[in-house]
Coordinates of C-alpha atoms and ligand atoms in Angstrom, one line a residue:
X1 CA -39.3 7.7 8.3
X2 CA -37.6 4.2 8.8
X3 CA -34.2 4.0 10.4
X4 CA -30.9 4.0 8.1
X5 CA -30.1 0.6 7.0
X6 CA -26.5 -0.4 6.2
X7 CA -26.0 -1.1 3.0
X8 CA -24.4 -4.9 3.6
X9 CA -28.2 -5.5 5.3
X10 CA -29.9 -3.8 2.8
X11 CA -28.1 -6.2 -0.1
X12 CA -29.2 -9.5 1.8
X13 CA -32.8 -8.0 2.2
X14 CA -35.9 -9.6 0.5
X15 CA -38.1 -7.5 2.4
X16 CA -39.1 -5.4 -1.3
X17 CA -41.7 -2.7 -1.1
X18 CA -40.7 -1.2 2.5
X19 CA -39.5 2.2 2.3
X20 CA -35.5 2.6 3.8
X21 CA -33.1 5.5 4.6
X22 CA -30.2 4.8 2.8
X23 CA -26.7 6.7 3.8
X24 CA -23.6 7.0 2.0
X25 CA -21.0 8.3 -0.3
X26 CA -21.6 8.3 -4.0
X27 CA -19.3 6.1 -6.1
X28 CA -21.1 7.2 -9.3
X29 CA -24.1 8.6 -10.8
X30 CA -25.3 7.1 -14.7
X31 CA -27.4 9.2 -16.6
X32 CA -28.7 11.5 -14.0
X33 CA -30.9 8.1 -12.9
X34 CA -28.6 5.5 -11.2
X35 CA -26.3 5.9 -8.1
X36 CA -23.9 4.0 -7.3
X37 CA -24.0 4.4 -3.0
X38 CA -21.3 2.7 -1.0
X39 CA -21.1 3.1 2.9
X40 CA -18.4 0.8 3.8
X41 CA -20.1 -2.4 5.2
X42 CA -19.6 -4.4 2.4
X43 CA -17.8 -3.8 -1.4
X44 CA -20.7 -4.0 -3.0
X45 CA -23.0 -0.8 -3.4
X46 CA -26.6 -0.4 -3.5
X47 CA -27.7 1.1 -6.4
X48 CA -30.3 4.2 -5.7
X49 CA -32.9 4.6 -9.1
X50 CA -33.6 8.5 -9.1
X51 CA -36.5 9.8 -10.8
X52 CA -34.5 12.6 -12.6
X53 CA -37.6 14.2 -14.5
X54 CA -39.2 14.8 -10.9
X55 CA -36.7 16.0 -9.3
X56 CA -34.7 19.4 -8.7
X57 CA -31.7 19.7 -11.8
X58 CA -30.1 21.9 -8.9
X59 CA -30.2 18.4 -6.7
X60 CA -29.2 16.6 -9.6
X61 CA -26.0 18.2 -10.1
X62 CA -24.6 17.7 -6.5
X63 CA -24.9 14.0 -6.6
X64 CA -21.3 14.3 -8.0
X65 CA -18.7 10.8 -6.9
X66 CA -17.4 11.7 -3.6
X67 CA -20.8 13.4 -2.2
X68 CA -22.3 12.0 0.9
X69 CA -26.0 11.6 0.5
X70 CA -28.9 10.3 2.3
X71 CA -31.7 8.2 0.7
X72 CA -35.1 7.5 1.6
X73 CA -36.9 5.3 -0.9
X74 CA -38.6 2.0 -1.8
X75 CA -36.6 -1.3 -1.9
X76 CA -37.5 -3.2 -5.3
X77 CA -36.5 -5.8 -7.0
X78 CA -33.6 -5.1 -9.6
X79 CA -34.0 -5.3 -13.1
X80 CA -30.0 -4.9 -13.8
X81 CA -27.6 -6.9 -14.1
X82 CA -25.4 -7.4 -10.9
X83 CA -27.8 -6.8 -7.8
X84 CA -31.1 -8.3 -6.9
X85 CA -32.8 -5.3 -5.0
X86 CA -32.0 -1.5 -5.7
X87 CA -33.8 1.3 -4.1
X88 CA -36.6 3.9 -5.9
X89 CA -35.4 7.3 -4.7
X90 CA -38.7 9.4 -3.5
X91 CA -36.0 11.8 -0.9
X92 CA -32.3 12.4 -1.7
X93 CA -30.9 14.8 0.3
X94 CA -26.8 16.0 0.0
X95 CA -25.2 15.8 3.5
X96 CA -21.5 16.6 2.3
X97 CA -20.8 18.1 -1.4
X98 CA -18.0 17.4 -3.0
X99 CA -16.7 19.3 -5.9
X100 CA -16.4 17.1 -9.3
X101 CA -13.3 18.9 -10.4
X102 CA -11.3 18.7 -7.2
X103 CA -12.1 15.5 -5.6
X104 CA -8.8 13.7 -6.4
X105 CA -10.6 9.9 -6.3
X106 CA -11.9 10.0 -9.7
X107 CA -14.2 7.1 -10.5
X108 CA -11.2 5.1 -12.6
X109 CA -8.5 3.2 -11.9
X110 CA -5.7 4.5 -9.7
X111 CA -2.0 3.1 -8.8
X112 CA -1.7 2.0 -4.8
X113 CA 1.3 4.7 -5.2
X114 CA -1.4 7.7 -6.1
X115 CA -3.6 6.3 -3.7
X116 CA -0.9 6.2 -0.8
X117 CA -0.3 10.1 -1.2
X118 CA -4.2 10.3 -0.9
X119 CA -4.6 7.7 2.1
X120 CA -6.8 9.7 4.5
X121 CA -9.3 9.3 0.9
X122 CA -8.3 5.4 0.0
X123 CA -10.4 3.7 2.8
X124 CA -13.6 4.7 -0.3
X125 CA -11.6 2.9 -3.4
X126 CA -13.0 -1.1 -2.9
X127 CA -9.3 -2.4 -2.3
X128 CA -8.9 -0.4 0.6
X129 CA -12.3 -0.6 2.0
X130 CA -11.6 -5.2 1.4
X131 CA -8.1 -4.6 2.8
X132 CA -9.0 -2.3 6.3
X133 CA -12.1 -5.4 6.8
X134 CA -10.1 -7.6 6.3
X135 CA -7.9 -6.5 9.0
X136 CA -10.7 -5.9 11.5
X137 CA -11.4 -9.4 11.1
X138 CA -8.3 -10.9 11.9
X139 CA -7.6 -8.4 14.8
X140 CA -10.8 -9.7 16.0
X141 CA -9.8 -13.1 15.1
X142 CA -6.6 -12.9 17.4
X143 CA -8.2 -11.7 20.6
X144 CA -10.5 -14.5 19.9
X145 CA -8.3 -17.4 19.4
X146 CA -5.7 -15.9 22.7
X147 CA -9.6 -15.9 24.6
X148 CA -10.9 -18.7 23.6
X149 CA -7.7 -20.1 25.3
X150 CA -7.5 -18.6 28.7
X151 CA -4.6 -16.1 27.4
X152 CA -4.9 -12.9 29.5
X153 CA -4.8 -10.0 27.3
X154 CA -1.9 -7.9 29.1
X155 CA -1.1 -4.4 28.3
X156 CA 2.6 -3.2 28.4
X157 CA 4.2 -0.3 28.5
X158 CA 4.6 1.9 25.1
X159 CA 7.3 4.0 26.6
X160 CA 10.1 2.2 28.3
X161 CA 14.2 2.6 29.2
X162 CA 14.7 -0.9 27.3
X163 CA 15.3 -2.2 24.3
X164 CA 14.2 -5.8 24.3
X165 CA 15.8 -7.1 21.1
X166 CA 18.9 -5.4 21.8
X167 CA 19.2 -3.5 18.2
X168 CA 19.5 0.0 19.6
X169 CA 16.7 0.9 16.7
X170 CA 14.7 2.9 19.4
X171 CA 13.0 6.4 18.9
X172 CA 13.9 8.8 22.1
X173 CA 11.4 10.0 23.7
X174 CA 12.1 13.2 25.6
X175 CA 10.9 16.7 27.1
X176 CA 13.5 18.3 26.4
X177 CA 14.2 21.2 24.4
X178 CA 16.5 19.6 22.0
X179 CA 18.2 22.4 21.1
X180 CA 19.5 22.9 24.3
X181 CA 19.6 19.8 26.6
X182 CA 20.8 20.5 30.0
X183 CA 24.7 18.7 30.2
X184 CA 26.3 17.1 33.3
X185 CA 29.6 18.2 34.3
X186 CA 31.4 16.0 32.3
X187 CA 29.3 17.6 29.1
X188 CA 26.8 14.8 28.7
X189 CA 23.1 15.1 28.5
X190 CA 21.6 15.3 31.2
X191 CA 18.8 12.6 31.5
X192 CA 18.4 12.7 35.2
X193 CA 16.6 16.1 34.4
X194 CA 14.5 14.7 31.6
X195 CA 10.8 13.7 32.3
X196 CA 11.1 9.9 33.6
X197 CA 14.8 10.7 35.3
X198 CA 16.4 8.4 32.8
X199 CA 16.7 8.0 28.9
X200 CA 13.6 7.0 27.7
X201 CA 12.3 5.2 23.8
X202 CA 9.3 3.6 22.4
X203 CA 9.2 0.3 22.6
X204 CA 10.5 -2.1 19.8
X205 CA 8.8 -5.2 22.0
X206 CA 6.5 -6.0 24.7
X207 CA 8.1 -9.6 25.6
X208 CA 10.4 -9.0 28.5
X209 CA 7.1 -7.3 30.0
X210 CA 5.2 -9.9 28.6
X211 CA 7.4 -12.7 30.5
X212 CA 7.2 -10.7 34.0
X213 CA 3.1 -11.5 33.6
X214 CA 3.8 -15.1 32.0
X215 CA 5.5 -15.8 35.1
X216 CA 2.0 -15.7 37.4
X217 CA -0.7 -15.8 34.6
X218 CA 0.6 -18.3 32.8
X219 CA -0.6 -16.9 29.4
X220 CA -0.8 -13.7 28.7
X221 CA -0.2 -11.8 25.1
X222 CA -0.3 -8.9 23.9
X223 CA -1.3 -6.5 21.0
X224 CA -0.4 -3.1 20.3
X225 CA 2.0 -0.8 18.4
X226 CA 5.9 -0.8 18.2
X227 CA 8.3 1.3 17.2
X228 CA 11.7 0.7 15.1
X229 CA 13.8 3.5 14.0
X230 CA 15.5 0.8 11.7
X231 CA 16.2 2.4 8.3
X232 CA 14.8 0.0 5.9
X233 CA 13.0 1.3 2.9
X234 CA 11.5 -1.7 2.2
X235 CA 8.2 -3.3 1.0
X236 CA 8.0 -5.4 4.2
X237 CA 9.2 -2.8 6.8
X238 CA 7.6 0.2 9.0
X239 CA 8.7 2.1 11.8
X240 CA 5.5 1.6 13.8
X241 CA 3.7 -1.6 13.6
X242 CA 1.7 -3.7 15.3
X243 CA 2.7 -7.0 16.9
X244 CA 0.9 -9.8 18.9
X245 CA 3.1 -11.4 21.0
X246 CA 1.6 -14.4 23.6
X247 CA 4.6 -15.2 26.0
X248 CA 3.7 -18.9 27.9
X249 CA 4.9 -20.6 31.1
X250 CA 5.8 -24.6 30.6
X251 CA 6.1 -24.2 27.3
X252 CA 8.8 -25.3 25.6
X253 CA 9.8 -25.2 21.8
X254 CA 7.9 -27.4 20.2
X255 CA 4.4 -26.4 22.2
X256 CA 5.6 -23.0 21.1
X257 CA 5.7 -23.6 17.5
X258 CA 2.4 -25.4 17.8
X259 CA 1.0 -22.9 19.1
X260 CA 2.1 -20.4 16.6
X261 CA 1.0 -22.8 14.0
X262 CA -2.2 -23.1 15.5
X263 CA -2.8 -19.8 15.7
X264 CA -2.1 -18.7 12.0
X265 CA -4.3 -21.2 10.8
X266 CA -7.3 -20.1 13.1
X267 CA -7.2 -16.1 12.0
X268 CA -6.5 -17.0 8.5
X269 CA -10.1 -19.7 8.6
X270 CA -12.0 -16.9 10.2
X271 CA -11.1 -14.0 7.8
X272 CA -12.2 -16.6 4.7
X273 CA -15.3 -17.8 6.8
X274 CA -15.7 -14.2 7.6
X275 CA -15.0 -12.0 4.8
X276 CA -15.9 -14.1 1.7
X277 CA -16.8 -11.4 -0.4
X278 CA -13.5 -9.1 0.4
X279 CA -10.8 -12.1 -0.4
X280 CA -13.1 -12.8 -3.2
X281 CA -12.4 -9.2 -4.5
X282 CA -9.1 -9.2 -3.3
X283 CA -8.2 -12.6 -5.0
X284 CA -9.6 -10.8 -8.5
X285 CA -7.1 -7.7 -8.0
X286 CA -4.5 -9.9 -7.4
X287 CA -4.8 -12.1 -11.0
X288 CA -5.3 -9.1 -12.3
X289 CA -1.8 -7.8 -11.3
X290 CA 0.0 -10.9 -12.3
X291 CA -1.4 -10.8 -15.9
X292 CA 1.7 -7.5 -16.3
X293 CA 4.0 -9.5 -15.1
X294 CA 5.8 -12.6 -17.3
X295 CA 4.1 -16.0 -16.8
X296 CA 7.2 -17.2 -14.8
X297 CA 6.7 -14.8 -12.0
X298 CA 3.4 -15.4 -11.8
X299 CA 2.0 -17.5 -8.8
X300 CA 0.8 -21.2 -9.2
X301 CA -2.2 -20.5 -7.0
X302 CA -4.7 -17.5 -6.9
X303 CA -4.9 -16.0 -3.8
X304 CA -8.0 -18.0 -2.3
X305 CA -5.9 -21.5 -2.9
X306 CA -2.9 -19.9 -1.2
X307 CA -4.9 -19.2 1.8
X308 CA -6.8 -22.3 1.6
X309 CA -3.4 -24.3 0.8
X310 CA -1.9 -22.7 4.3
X311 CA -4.8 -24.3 6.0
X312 CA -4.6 -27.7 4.7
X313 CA -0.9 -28.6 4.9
X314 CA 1.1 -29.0 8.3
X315 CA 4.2 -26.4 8.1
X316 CA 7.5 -27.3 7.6
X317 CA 9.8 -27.9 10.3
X318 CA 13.6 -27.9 10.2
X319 CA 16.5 -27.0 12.1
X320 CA 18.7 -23.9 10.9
X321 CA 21.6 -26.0 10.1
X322 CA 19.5 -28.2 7.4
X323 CA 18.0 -25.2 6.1
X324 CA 21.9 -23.5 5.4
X325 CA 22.7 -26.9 3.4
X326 CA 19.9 -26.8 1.1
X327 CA 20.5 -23.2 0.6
X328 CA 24.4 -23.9 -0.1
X329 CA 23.0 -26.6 -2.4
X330 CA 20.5 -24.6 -4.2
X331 CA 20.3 -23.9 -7.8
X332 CA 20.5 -20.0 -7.6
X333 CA 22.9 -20.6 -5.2
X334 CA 25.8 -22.3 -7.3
X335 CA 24.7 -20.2 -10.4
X336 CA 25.2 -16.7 -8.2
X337 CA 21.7 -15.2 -8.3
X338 CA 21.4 -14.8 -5.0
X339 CA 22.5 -11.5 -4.1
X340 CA 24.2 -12.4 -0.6
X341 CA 25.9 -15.8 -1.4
X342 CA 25.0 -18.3 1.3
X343 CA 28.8 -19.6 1.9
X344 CA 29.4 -21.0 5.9
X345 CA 26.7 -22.3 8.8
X346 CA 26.2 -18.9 11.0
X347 CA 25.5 -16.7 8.9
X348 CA 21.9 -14.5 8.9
X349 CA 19.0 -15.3 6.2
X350 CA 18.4 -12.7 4.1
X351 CA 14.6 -12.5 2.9
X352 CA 16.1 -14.2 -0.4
X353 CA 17.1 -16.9 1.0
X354 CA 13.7 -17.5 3.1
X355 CA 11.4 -17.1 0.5
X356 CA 13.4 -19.5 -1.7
X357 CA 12.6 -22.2 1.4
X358 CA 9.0 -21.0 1.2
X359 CA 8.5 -20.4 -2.5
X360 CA 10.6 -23.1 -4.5
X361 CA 11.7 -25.6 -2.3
X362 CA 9.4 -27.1 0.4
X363 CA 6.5 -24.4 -1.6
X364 CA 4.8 -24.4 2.0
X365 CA 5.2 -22.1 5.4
X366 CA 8.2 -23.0 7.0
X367 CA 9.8 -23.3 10.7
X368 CA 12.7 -22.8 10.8
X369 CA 14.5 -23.6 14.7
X370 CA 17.8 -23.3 16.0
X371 CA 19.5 -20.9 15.1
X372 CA 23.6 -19.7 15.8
X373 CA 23.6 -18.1 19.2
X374 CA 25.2 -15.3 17.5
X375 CA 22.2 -13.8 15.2
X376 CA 19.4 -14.0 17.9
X377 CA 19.0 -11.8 20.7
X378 CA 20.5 -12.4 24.4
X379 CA 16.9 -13.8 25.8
X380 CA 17.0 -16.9 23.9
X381 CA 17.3 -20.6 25.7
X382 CA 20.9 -21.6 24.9
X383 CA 21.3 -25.5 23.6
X384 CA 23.3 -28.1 24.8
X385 CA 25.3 -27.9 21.5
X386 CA 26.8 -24.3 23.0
X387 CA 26.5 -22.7 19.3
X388 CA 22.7 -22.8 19.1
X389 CA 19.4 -21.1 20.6
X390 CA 16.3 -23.0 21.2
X391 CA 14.8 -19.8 18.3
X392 CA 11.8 -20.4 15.7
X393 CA 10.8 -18.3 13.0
X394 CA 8.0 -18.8 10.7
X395 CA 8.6 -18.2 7.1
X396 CA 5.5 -17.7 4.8
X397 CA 5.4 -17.3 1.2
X398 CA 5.6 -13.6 -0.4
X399 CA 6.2 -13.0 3.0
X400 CA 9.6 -13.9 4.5
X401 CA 9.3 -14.1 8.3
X402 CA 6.3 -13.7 9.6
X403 CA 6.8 -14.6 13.1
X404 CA 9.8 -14.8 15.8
X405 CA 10.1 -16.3 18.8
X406 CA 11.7 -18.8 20.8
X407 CA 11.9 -20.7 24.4
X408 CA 13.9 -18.2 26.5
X409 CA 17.3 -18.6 29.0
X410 CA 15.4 -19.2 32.3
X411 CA 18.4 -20.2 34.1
X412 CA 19.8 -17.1 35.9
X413 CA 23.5 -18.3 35.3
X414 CA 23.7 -18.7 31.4
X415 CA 21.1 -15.9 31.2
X416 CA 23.6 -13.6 33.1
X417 CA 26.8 -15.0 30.9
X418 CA 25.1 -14.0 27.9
X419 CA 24.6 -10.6 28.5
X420 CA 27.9 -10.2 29.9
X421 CA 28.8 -11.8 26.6
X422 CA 26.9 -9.7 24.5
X423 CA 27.5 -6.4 26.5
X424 CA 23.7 -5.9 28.2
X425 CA 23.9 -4.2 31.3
X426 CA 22.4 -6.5 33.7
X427 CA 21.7 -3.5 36.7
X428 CA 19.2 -2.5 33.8
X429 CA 17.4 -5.1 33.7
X430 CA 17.2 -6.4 37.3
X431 CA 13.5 -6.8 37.0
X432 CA 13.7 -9.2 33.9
X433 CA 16.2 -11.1 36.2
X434 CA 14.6 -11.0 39.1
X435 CA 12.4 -13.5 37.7
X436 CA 15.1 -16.4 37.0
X437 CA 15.8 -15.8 40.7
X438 CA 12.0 -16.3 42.5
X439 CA 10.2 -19.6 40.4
X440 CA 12.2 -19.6 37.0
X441 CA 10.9 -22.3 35.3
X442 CA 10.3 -23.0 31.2
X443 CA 8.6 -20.7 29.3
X444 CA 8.1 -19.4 25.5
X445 CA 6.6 -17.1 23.3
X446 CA 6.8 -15.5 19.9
X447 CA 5.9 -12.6 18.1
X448 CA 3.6 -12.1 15.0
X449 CA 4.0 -9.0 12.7
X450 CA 0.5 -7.9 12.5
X451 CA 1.0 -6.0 9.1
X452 CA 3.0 -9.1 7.8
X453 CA -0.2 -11.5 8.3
X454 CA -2.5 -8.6 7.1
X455 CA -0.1 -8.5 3.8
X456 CA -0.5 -12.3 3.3
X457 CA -4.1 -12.4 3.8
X458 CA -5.1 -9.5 1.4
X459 CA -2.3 -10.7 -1.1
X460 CA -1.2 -6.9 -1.3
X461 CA 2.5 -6.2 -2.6
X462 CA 3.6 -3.5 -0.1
X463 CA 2.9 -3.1 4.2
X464 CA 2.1 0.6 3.5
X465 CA -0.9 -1.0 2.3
X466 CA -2.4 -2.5 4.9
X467 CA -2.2 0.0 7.6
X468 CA -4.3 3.0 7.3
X469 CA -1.4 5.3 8.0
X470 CA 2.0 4.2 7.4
X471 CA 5.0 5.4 9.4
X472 CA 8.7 4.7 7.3
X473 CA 11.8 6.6 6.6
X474 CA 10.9 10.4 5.8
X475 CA 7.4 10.0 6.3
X476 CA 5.0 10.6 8.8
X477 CA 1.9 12.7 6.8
X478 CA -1.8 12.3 8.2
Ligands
4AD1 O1 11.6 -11.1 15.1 P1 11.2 -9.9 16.0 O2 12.1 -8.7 16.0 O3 10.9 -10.5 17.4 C1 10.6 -9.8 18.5 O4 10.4 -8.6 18.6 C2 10.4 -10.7 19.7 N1 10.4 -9.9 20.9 C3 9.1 -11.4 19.5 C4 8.8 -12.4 20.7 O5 9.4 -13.4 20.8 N2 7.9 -12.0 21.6 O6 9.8 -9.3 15.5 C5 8.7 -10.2 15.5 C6 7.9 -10.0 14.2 C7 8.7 -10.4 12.9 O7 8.7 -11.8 12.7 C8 7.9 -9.6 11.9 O8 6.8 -10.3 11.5 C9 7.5 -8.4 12.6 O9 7.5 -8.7 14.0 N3 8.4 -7.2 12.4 C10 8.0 -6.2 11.6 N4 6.9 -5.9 10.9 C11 6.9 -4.7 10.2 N5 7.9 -3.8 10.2 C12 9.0 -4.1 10.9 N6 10.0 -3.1 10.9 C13 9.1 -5.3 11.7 N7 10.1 -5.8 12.4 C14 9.6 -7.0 12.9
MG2 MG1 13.0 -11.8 13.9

């Protein structure tokens, strides 16, 4: 007997008259005679020819949607429509049954919202299967481009006593028995007692980690989960994502934004070299979609031109302060259809206003740099202006921002103001500092929202899509 073939082989095989093994789940079965087998390494199934009149009706009847089965047979040539080779069944055996009337993936169409209450069963519907590739390929595709550059992949710490950006959205994490925390005198808890001898959370960020490392490797970055216990039920928001965040010595700003730019282009090339077939599917589901909604909310471009588009151009780059006078100046703005007016310079962008940079004004990714001290975090190089922070954020269409980052305050003394400014407790943080004191010298780095990139590249609606599991307000199943 031959060794099991993947089905993604299989499909690009002309090697016709061999006998295979076949293994996978079945997405359907025609007339007792034609499977439809799918085992994840491509969309597109291989479809199994059984001799039904020679073989076992008891056999027959377990090759129900759902079953996993095992194939040995000859590869032909296909005489349907829609595949070139197919394979003659001579041995099917059932590895897994699964029952007709309760297997809830029924071989129709269901809504991602039916599907997200069945996740650990969506990786077998073809969007999910395109989606979770595609995001293999531009995990894959990060490491690569950070390699290809000398970037030293550096792992920091999950659980930490900081909070990096400052938010206070952390999730505790403690030993103790919550009900009954042991107090200090004055009737506090007691955190000296707790596992780590101190208050403890997840981490919302791995950057002031990521700088300590910056500071001898040169270029490091990062890529792993974090946590925010912000409480925003939205369609671009979840509690535990994962970011990529490269921090950089001797950069400054502009090398930064390069960089970044450099960088988005790169993943989002491979995944279109790389998975052709998926953001081919994935573009068809996504026209589809738009035909329910009116034509003027539909996009100009399909999804492939989008990404294609993204590649081609050079982003946008402006400062803050321009961006708030086009915004004052806009359209929606002076007819009031923005839901937060955009009145004086300092205020905070609301994903509104951002996407109506992105989508209807410059109808390209943006950057947007220097922004009011005020509305970025304490870590963030102060300008000569006094009012502004050397930040940049990356705007992309559908999207919103996509990545933040900035060149960061590596002068002890207006490093140390801010936080008095702001309220961080420097004795916390002596570590951070302690590299401002021993060979401070420029440095930047940003962070990309993995989930956000993964949501522009499949052209999905909603980041509880495109992470197997997703973690947001009042949910945590599977
Ligand atoms: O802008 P943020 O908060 O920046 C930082 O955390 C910096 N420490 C990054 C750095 O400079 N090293 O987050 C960075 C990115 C955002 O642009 C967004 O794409 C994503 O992380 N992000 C989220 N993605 C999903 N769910 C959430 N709740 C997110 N919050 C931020
Ligand atoms: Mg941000």
């Amino acid at each position: 007997m031959s060794q099991r073939i993947k089905i993604k082989a299989l499909l690009a095989s002309t090697e016709t008259g061999k006998d295979v093994t076949v293994k996978g789940w079945v997405r359907t079965f025609r007339n007792n005679q034609f499977i439809a087998l799918n085992d994840g390494s491509t969309n597109s199934n291989i479809q199994i020819v059984v001799d039904f009149e020679n073989t076992d009706a008891a056999l027959l009847k377990r090759i129900t949607t759902g079953a996993a089965i095992s194939v040995v047979g000859e590869l032909v040539q296909s005489l349907g429509k829609g595949q070139t080779v197919e394979v003659k069944a001579k041995e099917i055996k059932i590895l897994g049954d699964s029952d007709p009337e309760k297997y809830p993936l029924q071989p129709k169409k269901h809504s991602l919202e039916f599907l997200r209450e069945i996740a650990h069963l969506r990786f077998r519907t073809n969007t999910f299967g395109a989606i979770f590739r595609v995001r293999n390929s531009l995990a894959f595709a990060v490491h690569q481009f950070f390699q290809e550059r000398g970037f030293v992949y550096l792992h920091t710490p999950i659980i930490t006593a900081s909070d990096a950006e400052g938010a206070g959205e952390t999730f505790h994490v403690t030993n103790f028995d919550i009900a009954n925390p042991p107090k200090t005198d004055t009737g506090e808890i007691d955190y000296k007692q707790d596992f780590f001898g101190r208050a403890t959370n997840l981490t919302v960020s791995g950057q002031l980690e990521g700088e300590l490392g910056a500071m001898a490797l040169s270029d490091i970055y990062t890529f792993g989960p974090t946590f925010r216990a912000e409480n925003s039920n939205t369609t671009r928001h979840l509690a535990e994502f994962w970011m990529i965040e490269p921090e950089m010595a001797f950069y400054d700003i502009v090398d930064n934004m390069d960089l970044a730019e450099a960088m988005l282009k790169y993943v989002i090339k491979y995944a279109l070299d790389n998975n052709k077939e998926d953001i081919e599917f994935l573009t068809q589901r996504l026209t589809e979609e738009e035909k329910q909604k009116p034509q003027n909310e539909r996009s100009e471009m399909s999804l492939l031109e989008k990404l294609q588009f993204c590649l081609d151009n050079d982003f946008e780059r402006l400062t803050y302060t321009e961006a708030i006078e086009i915004l004052r100046e806009s359209t929606p703005n002076k007819k009031k259809k923005f839901q937060y007016q955009v009145e004086g310079w300092g205020t905070d962008l609301q994903s509104e206003h951002e996407r109506y940079l992105v989508e209807k004004h410059f109808k390209k990714p943006v950057i947007l740099t220097n922004y009011p001290k005020e509305i970025k975090s304490f870590y963030m190089r102060q300008n000569d202006d006094g009012k502004t922070v050397a930040a940049m954020d990356i705007l992309f269409p559908g999207i919103g921002e996509i990545i933040g980052g900035s060149q960061r305050e590596e002068r002890l003394d207006k490093l140390e103001q801010r936080m008095d400014e702001i309220g961080i407790p420097k004795d916390e943080l002596w570590w951070y500092l302690d590299t401002r004191r021993f060979g401070a010298c420029p440095h930047a780095g940003f962070g990309l929202g993995f989930e956000r990139l993964v949501l522009f590249v499949t052209g999905m609606g909603n980041i509880r899509d495109v992470i197997p599991f997703p973690r947001f307000p009042k949910n945590a199943e599977f």
